[in-house]
Every structure is written in structure tokens, then in C-alpha cells.
mmCIF file of C-alpha atoms in Angstrom:
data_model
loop_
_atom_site.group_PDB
_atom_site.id
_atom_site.type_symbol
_atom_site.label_atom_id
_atom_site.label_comp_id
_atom_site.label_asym_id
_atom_site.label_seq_id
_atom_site.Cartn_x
_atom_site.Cartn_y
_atom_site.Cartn_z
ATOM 1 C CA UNK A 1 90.380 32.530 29.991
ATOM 2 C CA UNK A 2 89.407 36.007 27.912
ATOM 3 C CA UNK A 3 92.147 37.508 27.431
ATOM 4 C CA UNK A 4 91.551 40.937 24.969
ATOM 5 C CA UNK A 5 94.659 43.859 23.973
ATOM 6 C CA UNK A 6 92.979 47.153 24.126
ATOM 7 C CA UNK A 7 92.836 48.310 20.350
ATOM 8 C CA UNK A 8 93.740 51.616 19.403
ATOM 9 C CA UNK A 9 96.791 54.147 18.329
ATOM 10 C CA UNK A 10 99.664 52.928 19.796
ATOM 11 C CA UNK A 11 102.374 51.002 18.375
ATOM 12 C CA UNK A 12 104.173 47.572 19.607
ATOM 13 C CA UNK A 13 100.957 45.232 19.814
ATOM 14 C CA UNK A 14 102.365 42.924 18.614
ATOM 15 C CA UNK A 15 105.097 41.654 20.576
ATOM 16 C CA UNK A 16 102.252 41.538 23.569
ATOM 17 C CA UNK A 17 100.776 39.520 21.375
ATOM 18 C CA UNK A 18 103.871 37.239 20.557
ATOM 19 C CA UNK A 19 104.169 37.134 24.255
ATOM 20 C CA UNK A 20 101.187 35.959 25.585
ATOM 21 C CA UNK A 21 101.413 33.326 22.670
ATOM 22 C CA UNK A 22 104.583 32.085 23.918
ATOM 23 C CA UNK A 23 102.644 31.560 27.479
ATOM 24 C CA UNK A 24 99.709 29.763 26.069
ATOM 25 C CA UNK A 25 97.300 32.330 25.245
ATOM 26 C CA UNK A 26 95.447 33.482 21.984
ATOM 27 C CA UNK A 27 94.454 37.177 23.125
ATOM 28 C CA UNK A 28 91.902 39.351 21.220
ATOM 29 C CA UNK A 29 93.120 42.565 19.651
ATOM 30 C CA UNK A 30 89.713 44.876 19.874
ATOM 31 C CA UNK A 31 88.356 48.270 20.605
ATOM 32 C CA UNK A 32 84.660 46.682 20.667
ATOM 33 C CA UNK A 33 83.174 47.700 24.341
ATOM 34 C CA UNK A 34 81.365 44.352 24.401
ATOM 35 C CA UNK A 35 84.143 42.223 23.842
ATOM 36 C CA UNK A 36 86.573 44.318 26.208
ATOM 37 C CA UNK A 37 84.080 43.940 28.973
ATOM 38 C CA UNK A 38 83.576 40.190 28.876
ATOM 39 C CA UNK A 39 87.498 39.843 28.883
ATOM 40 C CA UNK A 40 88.606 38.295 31.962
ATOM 41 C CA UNK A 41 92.022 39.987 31.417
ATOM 42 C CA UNK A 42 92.915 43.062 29.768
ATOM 43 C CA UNK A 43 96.438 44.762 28.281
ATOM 44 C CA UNK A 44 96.680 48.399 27.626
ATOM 45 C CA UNK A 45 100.474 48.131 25.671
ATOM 46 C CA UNK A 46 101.803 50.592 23.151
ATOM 47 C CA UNK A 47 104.200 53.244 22.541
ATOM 48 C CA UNK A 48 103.365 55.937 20.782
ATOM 49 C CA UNK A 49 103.151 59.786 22.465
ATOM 50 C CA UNK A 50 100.405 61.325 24.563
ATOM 51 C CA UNK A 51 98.495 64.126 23.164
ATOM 52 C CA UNK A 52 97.427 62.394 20.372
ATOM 53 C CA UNK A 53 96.960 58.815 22.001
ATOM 54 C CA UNK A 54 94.425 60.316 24.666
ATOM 55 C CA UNK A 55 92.994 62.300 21.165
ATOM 56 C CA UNK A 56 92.158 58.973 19.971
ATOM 57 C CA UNK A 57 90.846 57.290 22.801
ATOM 58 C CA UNK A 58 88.462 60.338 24.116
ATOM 59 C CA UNK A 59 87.090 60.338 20.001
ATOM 60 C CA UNK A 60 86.188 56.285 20.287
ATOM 61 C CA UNK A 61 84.793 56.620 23.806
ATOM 62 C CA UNK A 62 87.677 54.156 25.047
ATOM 63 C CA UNK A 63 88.752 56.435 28.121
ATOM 64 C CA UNK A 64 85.560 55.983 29.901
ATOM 65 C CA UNK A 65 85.577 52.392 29.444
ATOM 66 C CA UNK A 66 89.013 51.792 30.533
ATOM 67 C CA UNK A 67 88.273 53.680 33.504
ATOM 68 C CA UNK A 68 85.235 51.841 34.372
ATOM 69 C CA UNK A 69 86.687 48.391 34.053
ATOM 70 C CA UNK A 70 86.529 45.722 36.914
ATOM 71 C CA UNK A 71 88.432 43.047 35.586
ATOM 72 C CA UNK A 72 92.517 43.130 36.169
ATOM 73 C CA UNK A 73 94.003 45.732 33.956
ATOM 74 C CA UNK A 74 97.853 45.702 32.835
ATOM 75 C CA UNK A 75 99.272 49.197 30.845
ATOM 76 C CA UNK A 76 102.711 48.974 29.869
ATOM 77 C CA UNK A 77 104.373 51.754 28.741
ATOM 78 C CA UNK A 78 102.645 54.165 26.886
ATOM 79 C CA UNK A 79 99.724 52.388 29.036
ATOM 80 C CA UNK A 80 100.969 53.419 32.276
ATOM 81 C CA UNK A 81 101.428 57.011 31.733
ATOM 82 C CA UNK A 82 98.085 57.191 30.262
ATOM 83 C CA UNK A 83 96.444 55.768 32.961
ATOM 84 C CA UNK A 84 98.004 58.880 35.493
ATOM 85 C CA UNK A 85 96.373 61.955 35.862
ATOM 86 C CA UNK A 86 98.403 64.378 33.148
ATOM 87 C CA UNK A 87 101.429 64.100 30.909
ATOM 88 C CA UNK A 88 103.995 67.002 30.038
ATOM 89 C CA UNK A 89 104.615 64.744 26.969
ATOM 90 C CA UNK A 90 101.641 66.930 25.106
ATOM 91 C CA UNK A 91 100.694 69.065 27.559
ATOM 92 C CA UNK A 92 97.554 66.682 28.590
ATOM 93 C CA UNK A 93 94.999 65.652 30.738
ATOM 94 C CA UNK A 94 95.074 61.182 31.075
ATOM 95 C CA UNK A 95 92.869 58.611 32.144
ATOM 96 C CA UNK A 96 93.126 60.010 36.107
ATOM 97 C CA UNK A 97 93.187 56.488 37.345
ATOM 98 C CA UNK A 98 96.627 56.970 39.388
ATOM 99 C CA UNK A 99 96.970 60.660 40.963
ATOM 100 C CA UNK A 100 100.209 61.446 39.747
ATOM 101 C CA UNK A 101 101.558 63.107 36.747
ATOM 102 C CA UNK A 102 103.535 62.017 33.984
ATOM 103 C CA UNK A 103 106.994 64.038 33.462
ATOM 104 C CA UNK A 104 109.708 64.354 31.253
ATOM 105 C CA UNK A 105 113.511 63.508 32.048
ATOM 106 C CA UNK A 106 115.813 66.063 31.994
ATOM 107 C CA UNK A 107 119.600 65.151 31.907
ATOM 108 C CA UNK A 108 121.464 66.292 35.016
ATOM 109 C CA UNK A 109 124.977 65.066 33.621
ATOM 110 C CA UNK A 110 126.593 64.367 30.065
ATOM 111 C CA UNK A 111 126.088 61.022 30.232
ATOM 112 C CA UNK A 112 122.551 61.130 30.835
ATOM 113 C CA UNK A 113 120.887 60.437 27.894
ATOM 114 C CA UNK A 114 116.985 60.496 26.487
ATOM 115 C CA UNK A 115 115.512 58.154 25.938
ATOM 116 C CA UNK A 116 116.167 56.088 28.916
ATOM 117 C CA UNK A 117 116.577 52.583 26.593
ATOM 118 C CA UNK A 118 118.020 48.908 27.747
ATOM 119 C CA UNK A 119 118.186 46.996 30.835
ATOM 120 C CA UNK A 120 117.436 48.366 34.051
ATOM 121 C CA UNK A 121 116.657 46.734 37.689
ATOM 122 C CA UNK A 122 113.805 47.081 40.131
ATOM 123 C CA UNK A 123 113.652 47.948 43.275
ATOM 124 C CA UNK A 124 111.827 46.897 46.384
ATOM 125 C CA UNK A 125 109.110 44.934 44.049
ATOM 126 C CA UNK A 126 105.623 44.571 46.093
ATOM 127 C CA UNK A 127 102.709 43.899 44.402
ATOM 128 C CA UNK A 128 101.090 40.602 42.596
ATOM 129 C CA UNK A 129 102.830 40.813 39.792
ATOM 130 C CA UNK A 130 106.151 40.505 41.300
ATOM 131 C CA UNK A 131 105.539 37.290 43.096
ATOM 132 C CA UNK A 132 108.724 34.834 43.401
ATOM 133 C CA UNK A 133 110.928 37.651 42.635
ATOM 134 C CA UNK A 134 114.252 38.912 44.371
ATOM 135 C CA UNK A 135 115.388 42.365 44.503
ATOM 136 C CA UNK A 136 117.420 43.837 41.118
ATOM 137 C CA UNK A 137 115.519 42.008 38.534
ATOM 138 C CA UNK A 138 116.390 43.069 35.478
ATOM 139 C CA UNK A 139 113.628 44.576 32.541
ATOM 140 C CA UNK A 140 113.646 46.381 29.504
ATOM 141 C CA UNK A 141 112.703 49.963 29.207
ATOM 142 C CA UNK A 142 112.050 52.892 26.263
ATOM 143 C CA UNK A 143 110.929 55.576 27.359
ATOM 144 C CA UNK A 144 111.408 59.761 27.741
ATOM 145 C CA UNK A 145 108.642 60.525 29.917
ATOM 146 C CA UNK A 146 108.516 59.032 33.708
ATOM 147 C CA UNK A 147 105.844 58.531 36.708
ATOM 148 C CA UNK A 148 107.861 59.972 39.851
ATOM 149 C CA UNK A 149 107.442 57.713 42.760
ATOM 150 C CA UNK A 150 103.761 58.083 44.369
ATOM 151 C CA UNK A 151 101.723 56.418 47.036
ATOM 152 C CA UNK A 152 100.637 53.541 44.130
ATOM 153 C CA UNK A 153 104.421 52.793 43.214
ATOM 154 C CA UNK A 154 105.074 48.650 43.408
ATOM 155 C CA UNK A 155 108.366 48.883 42.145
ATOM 156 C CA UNK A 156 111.591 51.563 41.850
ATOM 157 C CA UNK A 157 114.304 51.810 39.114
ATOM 158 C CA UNK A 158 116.574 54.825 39.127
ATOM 159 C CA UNK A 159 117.801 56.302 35.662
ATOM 160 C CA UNK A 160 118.370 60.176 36.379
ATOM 161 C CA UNK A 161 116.529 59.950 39.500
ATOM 162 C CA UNK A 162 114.163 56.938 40.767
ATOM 163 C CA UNK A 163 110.788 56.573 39.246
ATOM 164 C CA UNK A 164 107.910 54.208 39.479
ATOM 165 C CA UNK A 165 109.052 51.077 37.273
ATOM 166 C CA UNK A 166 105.230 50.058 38.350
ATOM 167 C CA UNK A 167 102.267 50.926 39.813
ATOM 168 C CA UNK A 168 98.927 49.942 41.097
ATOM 169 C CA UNK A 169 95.677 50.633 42.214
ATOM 170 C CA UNK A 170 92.647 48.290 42.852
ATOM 171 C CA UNK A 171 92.274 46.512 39.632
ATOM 172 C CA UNK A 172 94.607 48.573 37.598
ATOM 173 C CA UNK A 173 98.540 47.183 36.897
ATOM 174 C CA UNK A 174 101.194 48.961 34.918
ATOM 175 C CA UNK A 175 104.649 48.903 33.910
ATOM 176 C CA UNK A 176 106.926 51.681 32.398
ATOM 177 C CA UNK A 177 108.661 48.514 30.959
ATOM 178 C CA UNK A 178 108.319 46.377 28.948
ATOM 179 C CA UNK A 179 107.110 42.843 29.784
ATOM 180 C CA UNK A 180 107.112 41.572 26.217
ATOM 181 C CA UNK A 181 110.342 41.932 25.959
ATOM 182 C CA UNK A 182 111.797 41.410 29.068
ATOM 183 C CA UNK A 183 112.965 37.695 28.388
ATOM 184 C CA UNK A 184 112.004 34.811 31.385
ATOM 185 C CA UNK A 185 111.653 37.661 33.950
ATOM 186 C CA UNK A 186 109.237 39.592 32.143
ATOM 187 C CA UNK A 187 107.275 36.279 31.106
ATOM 188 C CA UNK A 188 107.002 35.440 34.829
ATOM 189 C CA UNK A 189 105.280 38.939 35.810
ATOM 190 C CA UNK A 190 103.028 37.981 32.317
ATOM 191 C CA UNK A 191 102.035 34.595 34.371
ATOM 192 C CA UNK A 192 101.840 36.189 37.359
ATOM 193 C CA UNK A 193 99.118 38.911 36.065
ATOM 194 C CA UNK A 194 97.096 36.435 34.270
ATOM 195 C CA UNK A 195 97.029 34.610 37.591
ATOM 196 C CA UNK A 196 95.570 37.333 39.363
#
């Protein structure tokens, strides 16, 4: 299997990397159309902040090719929220594929603080991804900016107020978390996508 990490301005590759090692897999790290096309799998990981991500992506032509991919797609993170429609992180316009936009937390209480950063559970998980798993399985999220809960939403956590943990849409996955370095639980939803 073809497994290729979408190449471009967004931090944390490696860990994906590290993590699809530790399941068997040598991925390719590339922003080469070619290659990215004959993948049979494809990551979109990263953190790093909007504006300038999409910047880079619309400058090396990768937006129109991650939007016209067939193969199974996984974003995480940075990923997801670039694959929505538009971010307030930035003011911009994203990749579209999910209608929904991307918005910032804002505290309601003292205690709520920004980032939202460790451990959190999802709810009612549905999708491919999630298959063998019970309800409040616990992941690890960074993150200021959120996807509200849409019509594509596979899975729920609540920090403030609930947002999509994960979405998806024909061949596109993505997680708000991260699967890298969600220990044995986010290894299994790692299995589970490279079984699709």
C-alpha cells in the first residue's frame, strides 16, 4: 500500500510519520501531484494557523488537488479545518470540501481556557474510522479554532460547547485530534483508515 503525507507548511509531520511507522508503514512525505495521486492513502496533518497555510497551498497549486482527490483522505487538525469552507482563524476562505465554517472558542467561564489542550472523549462515534469503538473514547486535542457540529459530523466532544471531534464526506476523513498521539486508541482509528 501507497501511503503519501501531504507536504507543505504545517508543523507536526512527523509524529504522523512516527505513527504510521509504529503500524507498519513507510509513508511518503511529498507535495509532487504525481506521487500524491498514485497514493492509495493520503494524510493532510499539521498545525500551524490558517491564513497563511491556505497562502501556501493556493501558491503550489495543492488546494485544487486535494480537492480533486479520489482516494481516502485523512486531515487532522490543522487538516480538518482547512478542508471546511472558511476559518475566522485569518479571516479566510478553505478548501470548501465540508460546508461549514471554522470558528474560534470564546471562554464562557473562568475556567475555560484557550487553547483547548489534553484528553478529551467522543461522542456518539459513527463513521469507518471508529469501528470497534465504545462511546467516551478518549483522544488528544490542541487546538483554538473549532468545526461546530454539521450534517458531516462522525463524532462529538464538548469543551465550551460540543463540536465536531470528526467529520466526513465521501472520500474525505478528518479529525480535530490528534491520532498520532492519541496512544492505542488513536492507533486503532490509524488501522482503521488505512483499512478503508
Amino acid at each position: 500500500m501507497k501511503v503519501a503525507i501531504v507536504k507543505y507548511n504545517a508543523g507536526n509531520i512527523c509524529s504522523v510519520v512516527n505513527a504510521l511507522h509504529r503500524v507498519g508503514v513507510s509513508p511518503l512525505v511529498t507535495d509532487n501531484p504525481e506521487e500524491l495521486l498514485a497514493a492509495d492513502k493520503i494524510l493532510f496533518p499539521g498545525q500551524g494557523e490558517a491564513k497563511n497555510t491556505m497562502a501556501y497551498l493556493k501558491e503550489h497549486k495543492l488546494d485544487q488537488l486535494i480537492r480533486d482527490l479520489k482516494q481516502p483522505v485523512l486531515g487532522i487538525c490543522i487538516g480538518q479545518q482547512l478542508m471546511c469552507r472558511h476559518s475566522e482563524e485569518g479571516d479566510v476562505d478553505c478548501l470548501g470540501i465540508f460546508d461549514v465554517d471554522v470558528l474560534k472558542f470564546r471562554p464562557q467561564r473562568h475556567e475555560d481556557k484557550v487553547p483547548h489542550m489534553g484528553w478529551n472523549t467522543l461522542k456518539q462515534p459513527k463513521d469507518a474510522l471508529f469501528k470497534g469503538f465504545a462511546e467516551d473514547e478518549f483522544v488528544y486535542f490542541v487546538h483554538s479554532f473549532y468545526v461546530p457540529v454539521c450534517e458531516q459530523t462522525t463524532a462529538v466532544t464538548e469543551y465550551i460547547q460540543p463540536f465536531s471531534a470528526s467529520l466526513h464526506k465521501d472520500n474525505f476523513y478528518a479529525t480535530q485530534f490528534h491520532p498520532e498521539k492519541s496512544g492505542s486508541v488513536g492507533e486503532r482509528i490509524i488501522r482503521n483508515f488505512l483499512d478503508l
